[in-house]
Coordinates of C-alpha atoms and ligand atoms in Angstrom, one line a residue:
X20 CA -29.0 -26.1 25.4
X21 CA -26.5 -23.2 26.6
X22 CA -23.3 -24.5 25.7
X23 CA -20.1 -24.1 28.2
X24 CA -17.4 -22.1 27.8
X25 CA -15.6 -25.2 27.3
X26 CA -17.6 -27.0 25.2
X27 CA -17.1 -23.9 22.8
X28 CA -13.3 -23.8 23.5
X29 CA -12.9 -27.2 22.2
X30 CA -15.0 -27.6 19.7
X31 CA -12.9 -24.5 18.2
X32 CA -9.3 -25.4 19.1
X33 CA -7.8 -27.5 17.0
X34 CA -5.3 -30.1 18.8
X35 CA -2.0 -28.8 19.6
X36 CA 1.2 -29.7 20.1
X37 CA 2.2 -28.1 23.5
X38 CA 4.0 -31.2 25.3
X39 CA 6.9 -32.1 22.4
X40 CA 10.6 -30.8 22.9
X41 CA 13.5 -31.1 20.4
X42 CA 16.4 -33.2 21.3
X43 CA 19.8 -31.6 19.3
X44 CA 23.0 -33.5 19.2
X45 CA 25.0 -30.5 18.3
X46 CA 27.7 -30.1 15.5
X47 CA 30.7 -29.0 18.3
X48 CA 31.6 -26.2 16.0
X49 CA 32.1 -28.1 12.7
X50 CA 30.4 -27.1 9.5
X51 CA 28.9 -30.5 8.0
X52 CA 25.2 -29.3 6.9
X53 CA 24.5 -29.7 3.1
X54 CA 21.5 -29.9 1.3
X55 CA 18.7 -27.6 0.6
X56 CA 16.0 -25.8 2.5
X57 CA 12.5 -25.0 1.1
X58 CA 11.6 -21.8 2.3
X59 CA 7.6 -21.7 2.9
X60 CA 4.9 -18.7 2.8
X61 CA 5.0 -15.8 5.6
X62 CA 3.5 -16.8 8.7
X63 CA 2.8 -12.7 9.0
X64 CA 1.5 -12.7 5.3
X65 CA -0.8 -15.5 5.4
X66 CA -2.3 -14.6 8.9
X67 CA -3.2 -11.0 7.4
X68 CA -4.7 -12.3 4.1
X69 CA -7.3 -15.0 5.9
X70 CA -8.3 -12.3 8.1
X71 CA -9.5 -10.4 4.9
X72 CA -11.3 -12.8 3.7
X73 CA -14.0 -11.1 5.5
X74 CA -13.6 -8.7 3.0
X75 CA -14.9 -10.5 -0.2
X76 CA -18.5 -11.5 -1.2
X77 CA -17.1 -14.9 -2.5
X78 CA -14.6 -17.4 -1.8
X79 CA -11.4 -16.8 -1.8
X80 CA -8.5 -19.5 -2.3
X81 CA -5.5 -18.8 -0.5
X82 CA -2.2 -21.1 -2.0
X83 CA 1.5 -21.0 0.1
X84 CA -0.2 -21.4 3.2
X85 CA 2.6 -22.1 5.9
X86 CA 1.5 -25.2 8.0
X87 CA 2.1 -23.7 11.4
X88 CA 0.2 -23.8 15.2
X89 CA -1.0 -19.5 14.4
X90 CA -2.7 -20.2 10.9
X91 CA -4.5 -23.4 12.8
X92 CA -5.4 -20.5 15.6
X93 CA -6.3 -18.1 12.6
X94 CA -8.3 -20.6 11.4
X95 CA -10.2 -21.9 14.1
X96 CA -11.0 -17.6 15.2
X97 CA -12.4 -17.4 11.5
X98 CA -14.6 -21.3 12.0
X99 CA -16.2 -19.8 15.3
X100 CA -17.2 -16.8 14.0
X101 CA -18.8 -18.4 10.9
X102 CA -16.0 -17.9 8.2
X103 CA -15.7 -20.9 6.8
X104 CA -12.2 -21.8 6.6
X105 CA -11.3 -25.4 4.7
X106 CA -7.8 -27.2 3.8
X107 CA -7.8 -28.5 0.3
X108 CA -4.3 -30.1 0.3
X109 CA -1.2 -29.1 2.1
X110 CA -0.5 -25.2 2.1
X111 CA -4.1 -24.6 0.2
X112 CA -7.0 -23.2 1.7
X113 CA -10.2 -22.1 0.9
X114 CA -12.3 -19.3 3.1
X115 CA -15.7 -18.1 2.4
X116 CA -18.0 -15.7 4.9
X117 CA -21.0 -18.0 6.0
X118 CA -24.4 -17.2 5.9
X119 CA -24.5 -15.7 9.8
X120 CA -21.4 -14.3 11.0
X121 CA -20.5 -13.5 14.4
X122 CA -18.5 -10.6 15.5
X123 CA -17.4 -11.8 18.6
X124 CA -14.0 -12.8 18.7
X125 CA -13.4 -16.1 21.2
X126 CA -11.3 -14.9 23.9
X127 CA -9.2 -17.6 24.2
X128 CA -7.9 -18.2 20.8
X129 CA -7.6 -14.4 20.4
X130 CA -5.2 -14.0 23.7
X131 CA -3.1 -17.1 22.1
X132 CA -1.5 -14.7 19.1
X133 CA -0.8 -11.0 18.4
X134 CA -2.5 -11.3 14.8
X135 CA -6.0 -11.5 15.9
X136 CA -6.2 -8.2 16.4
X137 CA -6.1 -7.8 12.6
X138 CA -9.5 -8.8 12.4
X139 CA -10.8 -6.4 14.2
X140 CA -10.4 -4.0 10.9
X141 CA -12.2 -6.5 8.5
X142 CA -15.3 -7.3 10.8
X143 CA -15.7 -3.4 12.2
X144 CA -15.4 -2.5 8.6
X145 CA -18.3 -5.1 7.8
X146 CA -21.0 -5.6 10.2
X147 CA -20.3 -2.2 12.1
X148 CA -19.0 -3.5 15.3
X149 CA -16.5 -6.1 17.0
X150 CA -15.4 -7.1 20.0
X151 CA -12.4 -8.8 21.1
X152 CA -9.7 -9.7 23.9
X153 CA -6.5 -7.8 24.2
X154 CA -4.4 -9.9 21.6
X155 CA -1.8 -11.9 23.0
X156 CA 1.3 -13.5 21.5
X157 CA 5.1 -13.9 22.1
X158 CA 5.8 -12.3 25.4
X159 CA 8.4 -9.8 23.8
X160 CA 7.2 -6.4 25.4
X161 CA 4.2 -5.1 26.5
X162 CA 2.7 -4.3 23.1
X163 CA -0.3 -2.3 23.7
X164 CA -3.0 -1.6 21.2
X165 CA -3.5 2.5 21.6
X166 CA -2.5 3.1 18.1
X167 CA -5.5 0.9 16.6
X168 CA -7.8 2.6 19.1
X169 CA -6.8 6.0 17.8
X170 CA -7.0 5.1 14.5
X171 CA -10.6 3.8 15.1
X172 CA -12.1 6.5 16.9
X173 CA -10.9 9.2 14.2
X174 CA -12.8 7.0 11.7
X175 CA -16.0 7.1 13.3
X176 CA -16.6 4.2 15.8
X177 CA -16.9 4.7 19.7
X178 CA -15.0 1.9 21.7
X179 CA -15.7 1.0 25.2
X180 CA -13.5 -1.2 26.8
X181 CA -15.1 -3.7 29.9
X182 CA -13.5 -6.6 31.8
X183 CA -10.3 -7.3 29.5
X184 CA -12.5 -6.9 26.8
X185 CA -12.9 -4.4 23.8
X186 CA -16.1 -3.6 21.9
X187 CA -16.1 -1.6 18.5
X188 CA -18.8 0.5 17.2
X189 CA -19.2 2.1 14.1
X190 CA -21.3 5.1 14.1
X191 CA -24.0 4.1 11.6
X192 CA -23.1 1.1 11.2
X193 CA -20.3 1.9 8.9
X194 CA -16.6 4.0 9.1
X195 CA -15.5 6.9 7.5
X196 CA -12.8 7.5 5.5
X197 CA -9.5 10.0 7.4
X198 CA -6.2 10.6 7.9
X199 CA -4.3 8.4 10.5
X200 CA -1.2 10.0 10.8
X201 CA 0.4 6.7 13.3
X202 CA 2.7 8.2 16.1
X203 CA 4.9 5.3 15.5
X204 CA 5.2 2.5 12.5
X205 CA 3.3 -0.4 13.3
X206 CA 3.0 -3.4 10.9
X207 CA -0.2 -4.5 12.2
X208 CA -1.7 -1.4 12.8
X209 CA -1.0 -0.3 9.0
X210 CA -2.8 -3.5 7.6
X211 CA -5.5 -3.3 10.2
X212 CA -6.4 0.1 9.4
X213 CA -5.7 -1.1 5.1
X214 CA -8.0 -3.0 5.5
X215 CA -10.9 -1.4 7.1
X216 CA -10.3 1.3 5.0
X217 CA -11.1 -0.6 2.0
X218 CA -15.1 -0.8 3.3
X219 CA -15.0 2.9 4.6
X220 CA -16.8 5.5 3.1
X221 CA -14.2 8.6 1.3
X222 CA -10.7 8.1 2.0
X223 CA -8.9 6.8 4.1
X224 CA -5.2 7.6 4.3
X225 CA -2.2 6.0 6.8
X226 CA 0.4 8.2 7.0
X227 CA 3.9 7.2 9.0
X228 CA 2.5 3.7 7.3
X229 CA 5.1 0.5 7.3
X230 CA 6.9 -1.0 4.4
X231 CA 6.7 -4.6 5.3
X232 CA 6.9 -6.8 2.1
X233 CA 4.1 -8.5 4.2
X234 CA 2.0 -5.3 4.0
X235 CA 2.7 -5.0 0.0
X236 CA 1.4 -8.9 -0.7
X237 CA -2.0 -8.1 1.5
X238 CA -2.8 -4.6 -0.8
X239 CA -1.9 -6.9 -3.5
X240 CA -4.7 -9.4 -2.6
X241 CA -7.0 -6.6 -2.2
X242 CA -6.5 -4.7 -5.1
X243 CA -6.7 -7.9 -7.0
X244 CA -10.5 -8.0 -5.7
X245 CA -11.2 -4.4 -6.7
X246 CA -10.2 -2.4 -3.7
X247 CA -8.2 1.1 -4.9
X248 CA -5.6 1.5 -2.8
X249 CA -2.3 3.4 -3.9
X250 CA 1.3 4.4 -2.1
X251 CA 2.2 0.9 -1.2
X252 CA 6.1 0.8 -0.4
X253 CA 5.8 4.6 1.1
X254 CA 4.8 6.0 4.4
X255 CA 1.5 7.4 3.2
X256 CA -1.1 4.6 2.0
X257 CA -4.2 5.6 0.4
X258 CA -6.9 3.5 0.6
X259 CA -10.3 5.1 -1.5
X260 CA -13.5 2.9 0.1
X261 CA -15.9 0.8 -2.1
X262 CA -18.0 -2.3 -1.6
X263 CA -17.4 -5.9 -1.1
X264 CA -14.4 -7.4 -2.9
X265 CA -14.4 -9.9 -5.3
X266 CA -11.8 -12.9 -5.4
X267 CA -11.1 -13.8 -9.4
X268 CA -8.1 -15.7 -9.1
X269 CA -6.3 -17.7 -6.3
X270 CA -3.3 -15.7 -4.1
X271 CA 0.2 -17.3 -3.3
X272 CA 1.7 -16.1 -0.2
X273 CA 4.5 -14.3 -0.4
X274 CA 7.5 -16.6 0.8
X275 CA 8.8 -16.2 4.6
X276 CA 12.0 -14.1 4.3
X277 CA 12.0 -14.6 8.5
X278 CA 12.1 -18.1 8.3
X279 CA 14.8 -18.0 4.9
X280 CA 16.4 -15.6 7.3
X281 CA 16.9 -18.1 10.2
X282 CA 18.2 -21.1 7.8
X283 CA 20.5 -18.9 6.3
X284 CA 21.9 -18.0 9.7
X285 CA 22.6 -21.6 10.8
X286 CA 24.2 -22.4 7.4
X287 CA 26.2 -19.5 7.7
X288 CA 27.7 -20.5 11.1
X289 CA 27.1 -24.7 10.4
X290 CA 26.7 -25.2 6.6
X291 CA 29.1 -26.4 3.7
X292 CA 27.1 -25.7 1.2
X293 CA 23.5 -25.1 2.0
X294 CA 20.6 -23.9 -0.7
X295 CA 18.2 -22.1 0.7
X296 CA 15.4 -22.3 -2.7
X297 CA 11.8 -20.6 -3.0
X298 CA 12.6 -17.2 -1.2
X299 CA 12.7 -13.6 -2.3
X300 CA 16.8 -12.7 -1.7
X301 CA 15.3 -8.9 -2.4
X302 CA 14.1 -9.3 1.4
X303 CA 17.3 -10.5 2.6
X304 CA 19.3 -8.0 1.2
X305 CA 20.7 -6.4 4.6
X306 CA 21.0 -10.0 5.9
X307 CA 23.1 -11.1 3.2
X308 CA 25.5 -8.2 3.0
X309 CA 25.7 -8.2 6.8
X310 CA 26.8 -12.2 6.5
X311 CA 29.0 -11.5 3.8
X312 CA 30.6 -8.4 5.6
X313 CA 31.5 -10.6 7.8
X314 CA 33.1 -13.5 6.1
X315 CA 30.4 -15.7 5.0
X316 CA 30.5 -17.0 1.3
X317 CA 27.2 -16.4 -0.2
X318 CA 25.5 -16.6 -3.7
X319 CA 22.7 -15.3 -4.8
X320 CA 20.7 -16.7 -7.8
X321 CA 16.8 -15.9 -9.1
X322 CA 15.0 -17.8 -5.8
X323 CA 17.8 -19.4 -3.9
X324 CA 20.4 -18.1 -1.7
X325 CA 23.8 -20.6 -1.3
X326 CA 25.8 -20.7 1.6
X327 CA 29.6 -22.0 0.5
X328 CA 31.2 -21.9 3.9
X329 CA 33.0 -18.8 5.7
X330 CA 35.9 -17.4 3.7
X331 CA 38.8 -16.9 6.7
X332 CA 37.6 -15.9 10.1
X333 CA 33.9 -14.6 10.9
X334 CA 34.2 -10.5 11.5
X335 CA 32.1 -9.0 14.1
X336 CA 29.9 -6.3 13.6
X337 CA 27.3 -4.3 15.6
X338 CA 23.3 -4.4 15.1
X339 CA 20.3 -2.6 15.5
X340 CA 17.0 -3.3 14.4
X341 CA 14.9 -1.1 12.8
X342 CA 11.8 -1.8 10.6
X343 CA 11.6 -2.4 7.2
X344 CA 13.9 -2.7 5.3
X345 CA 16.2 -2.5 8.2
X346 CA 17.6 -5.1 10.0
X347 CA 14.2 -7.2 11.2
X348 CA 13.5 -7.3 15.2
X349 CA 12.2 -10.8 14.0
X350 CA 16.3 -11.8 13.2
X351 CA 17.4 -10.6 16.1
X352 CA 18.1 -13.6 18.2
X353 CA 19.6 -16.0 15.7
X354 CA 22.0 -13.0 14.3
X355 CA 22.9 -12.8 18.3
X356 CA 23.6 -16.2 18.1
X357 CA 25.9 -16.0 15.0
X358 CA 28.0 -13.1 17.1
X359 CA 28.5 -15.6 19.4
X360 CA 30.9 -17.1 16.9
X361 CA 32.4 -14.0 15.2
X362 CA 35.6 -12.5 16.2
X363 CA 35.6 -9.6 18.0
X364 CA 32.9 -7.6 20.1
X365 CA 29.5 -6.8 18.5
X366 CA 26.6 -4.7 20.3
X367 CA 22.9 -5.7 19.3
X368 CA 20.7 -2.8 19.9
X369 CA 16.8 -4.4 19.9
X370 CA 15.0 -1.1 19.2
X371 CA 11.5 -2.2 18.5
X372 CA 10.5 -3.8 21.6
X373 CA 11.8 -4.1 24.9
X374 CA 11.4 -7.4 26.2
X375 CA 13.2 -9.3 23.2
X376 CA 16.5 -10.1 24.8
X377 CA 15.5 -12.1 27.9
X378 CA 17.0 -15.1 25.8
X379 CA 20.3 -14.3 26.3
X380 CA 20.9 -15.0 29.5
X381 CA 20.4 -18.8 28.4
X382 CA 22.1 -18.6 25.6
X383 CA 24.8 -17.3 27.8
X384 CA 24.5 -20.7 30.2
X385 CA 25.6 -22.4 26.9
X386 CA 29.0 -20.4 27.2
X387 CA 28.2 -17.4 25.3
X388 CA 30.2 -14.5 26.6
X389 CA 26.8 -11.5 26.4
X390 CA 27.2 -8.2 28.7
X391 CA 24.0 -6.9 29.6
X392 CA 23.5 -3.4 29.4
X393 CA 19.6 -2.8 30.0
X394 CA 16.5 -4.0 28.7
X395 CA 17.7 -2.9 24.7
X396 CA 21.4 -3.8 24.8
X397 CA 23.5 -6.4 24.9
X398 CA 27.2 -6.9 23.9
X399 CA 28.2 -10.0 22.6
X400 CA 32.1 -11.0 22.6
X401 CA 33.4 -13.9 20.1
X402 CA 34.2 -16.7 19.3
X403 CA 32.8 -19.0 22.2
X404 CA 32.2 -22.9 22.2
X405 CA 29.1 -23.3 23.1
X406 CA 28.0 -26.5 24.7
X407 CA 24.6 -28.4 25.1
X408 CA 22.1 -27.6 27.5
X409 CA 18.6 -28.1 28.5
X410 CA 16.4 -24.6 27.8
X411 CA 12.9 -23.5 27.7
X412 CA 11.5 -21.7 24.1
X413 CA 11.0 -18.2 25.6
X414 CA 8.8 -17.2 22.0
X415 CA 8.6 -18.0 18.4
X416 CA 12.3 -16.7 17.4
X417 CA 14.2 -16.5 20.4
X418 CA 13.2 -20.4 20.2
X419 CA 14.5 -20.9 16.9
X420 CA 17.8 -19.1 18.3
X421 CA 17.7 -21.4 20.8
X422 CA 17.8 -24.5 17.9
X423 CA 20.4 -23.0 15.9
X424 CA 22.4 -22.7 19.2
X425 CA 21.9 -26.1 20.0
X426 CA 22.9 -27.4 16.3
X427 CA 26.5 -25.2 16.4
X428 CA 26.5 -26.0 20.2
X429 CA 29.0 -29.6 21.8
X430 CA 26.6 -32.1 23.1
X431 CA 23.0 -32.8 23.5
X432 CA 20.8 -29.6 23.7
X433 CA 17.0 -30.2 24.9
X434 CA 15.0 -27.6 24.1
X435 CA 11.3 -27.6 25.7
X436 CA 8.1 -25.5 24.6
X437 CA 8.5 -26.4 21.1
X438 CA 4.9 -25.2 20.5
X439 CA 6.3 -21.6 20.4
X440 CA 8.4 -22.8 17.5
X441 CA 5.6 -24.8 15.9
X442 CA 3.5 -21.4 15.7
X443 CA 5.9 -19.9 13.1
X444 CA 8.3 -22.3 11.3
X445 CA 6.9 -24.8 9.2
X446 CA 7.8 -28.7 9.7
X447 CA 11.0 -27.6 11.5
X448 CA 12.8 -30.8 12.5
X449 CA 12.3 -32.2 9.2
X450 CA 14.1 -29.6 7.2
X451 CA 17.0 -29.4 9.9
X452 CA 17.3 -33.7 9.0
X453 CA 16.9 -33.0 5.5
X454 CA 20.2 -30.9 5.8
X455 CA 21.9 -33.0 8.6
X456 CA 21.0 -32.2 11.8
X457 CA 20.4 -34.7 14.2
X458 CA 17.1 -33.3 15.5
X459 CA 14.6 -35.7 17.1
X460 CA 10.9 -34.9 18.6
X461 CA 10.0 -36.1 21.8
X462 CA 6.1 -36.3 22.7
Ligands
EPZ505 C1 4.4 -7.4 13.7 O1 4.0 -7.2 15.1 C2 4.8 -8.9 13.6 N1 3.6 -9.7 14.0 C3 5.9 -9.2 14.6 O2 6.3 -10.6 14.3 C4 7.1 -8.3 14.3 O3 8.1 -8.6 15.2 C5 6.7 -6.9 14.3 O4 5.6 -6.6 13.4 C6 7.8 -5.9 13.9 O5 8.2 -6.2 12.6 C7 2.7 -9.9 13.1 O6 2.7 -9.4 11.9 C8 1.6 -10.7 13.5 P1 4.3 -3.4 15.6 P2 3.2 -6.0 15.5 O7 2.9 -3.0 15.9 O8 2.5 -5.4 14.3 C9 4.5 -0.5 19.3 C10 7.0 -12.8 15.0 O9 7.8 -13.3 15.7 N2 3.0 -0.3 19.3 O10 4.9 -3.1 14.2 O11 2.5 -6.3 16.7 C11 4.9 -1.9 19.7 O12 4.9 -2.1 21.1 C12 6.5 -11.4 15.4 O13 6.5 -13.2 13.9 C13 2.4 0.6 20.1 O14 3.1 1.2 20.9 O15 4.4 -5.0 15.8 C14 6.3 -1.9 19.1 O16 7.2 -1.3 20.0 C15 6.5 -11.1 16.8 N3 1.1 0.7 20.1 C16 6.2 -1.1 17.9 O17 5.0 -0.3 18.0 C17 0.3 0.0 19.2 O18 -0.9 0.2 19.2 C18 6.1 -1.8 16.6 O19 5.3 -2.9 16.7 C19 0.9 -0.9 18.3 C20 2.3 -1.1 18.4

């Protein structure tokens, strides 16, 4: 029987939650959260490493696995191509290649998140050939894909593009090994090409290459299985192609330093004395001296960062993002939100892409004084009360500003789309309780 679109679509899509909103009765300015926040694996790790599965001859055993809507995506692109992806217990999965794989990426899971396109490395670098959707994701920019298309035809494979979709050929069936120097630093683009490199024949290297600690934990999951790849934590990566990997030994994800990041805001601006355990303060480091700058009491110890409370009156400061180890584009919003509260006049300058400060025209409708300047630039004056509201999750962090808004905010804060929140922070509401925050979920 010729199966329907449909019938494909949902016997790959796992159930979602795309009706819930939060409900926030916010603090009204005071700081009364206490407790301690568990910081879980990176969303932008984890996605990256099943993708490589397709890399290995065995299984491979993924541990740290955040539970969040894009690794249930992640996992039902792998299923329906024929990688067999399977949950062991919470935050452990298994993934093994099955017998026939597909290399046909479903259009509809691909469109719903910007790591898909990963995958296209790992299964060009394979079976010779791909084809796949342009990726889709949080709506921060336009975020084109001309850098992995470069990067692919100067190793070999032709690419035709037909009705919104993209189809990969390898010349021979298998890539060759050259230099990408990348016009611009892209995160995805450097693991993409990583990877695919690592089946390549010769060298291949990435010049211009990011340093995402993200990027350093996926080279270190390759190199475990045999790959030789060297310069990871420089602009010029060096990947020397083999054969198939093999998986010894089970990987932990790296922890989420954007999601330690975003607790660590809120307990700046809400918390008493808030632990936030299991992350790598290494990765916070500009975060933490930009808090402290400011006024925010802060200690560091081995895996957990403490927030005692502000010491006098919150300083403001100006901020532009940058990539690694700059400020992240990925803080943005919820650093916006803690200028809101600082005293003074601080300009945030969101160099990376140009659609990622739409949200603060709401977060401005909850009293924030923010000046507009164009597209990149805003200028936040402070302190403002901030009162409840009712507001849409724009994407995945501008959502999350919108929560820790809400929390600081006077009054009862509803915020809709929650799904958008669900795809990158793990079991959200209940670590906000777990600290104090009167957070329900509404289905
Ligand atoms: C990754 O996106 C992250 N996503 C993003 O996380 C993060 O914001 C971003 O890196 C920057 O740190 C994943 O890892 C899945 P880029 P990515 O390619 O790789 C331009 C989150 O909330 N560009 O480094 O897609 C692009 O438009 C998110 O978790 C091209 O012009 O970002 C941007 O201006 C959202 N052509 C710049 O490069 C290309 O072919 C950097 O983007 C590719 C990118």
């Amino acid at each position: 029987m010729k199966r329907s679109p449909r019938s494909i679509r949902s016997r790959h899509i796992s159930r979602t939650n795309e009706n819930s909103r939060f409900v926030i009765n916010g603090l009204g300015g005071k700081r009364a959260l206490s407790g301690e926040v568990i910081i879980g694996g990176a969303k932008n790790a984890a996605l990256k490493l099943m993708a490589a599965s397709v890399l290995f001859k065995n299984k491979v055993i993924l541990e740290n696995v955040p539970e969040i809507e894009d690794i249930k995506r992640m996992s039902d692109l792998l299923n329906a191509i024929g990688v067999v992806v399977s949950k062991k217990k919470t935050g452990v999965y298994d993934l093994r290649v099955g017998r026939r794989c597909s290399t046909s990426l479903l259009d509809d899971i691909s469109k719903r998140f910007r790591a898909s396109i990963v995958l296209s490395g790992p299964l060009l670098a394979r079976f010779g050939k791909v084809s796949f959707p342009h990726p889709g994701g949080c709506l921060i920019g336009e975020r084109p894909i001309d850098i992995f298309l470069d990067g692919f035809r100067k190793m070999g494979a032709q690419i035709k593009e037909s009705k919104g979709r993209y189809l990969f050929t390898a010349t021979g069936g298998t890539l060759t090994g050259t230099t990408i120097h990348m016009r611009q630093q892209s995160v995805t683009a450097t693991e993409t090409f990583m990877m695919a490199g690592v089946l390549a024949s010769g060298e291949t290297v990435i010049k211009n290459a990011s340093l995402e600690p993200e990027i350093e934990d996926l080279a270190k999951f390759l190199i475990d299985g045999g790959a030789s790849i060297t310069g990871i934590g420089t602009t010029t990566i060096r990947i020397c192609g083999g054969g198939l990997l093999t998986a010894l030994s089970p990987h932990r994800v790296l922890p989420d330093r954007i999601e330690a990041g975003s607790y660590l805001i809120l307990a700046a601006l809400a918390g008493k004395d808030v632990k936030i355990t299991n992350c790598n303060p290494w990765h916070l480091e500009l975060l933490i001296e930009l808090l402290r700058d400011s006024g925010v009491g802060i200690v560091v110890s081995g895996d957990t960062v403490t927030v005692t409370g502000e010491q006098g009156t919150l300083k403001s400061f100006d901020l532009k993002t940058h990539e690694y180890p700059g400020f992240p584009t990925d803080l943005q919003a919820p650093m916006t939100v803690f200028l809101t509260q600082t005293e003074g006049e601080g300009k945030v300058f969101e160099t990376i892409f140009e659609g990622r400060l739409g949200y603060a025209e709401a977060l401005a409708s909850m009293g924030a004084d923010i000046i507009a300047m164009d597209a990149h630039r805003i200028i936040v004056k402070g302190p403002s009360s901030l009162h409840g509201k009712t507001l849409e999750s724009p994407d995945l962090r501008a959502g999350l500003a919108f929560v820790i808004a809400a929390i600081i905010a006077k009054g009862i804060s509803i915020i809709h789309n929650v799904y958008n929140i669900d795809r990158g922070y793990d079991h959200v509401e209940k670590k906000l309780r777990a600290i104090g925050v009167d957070i329900k979920r509404l289905r």
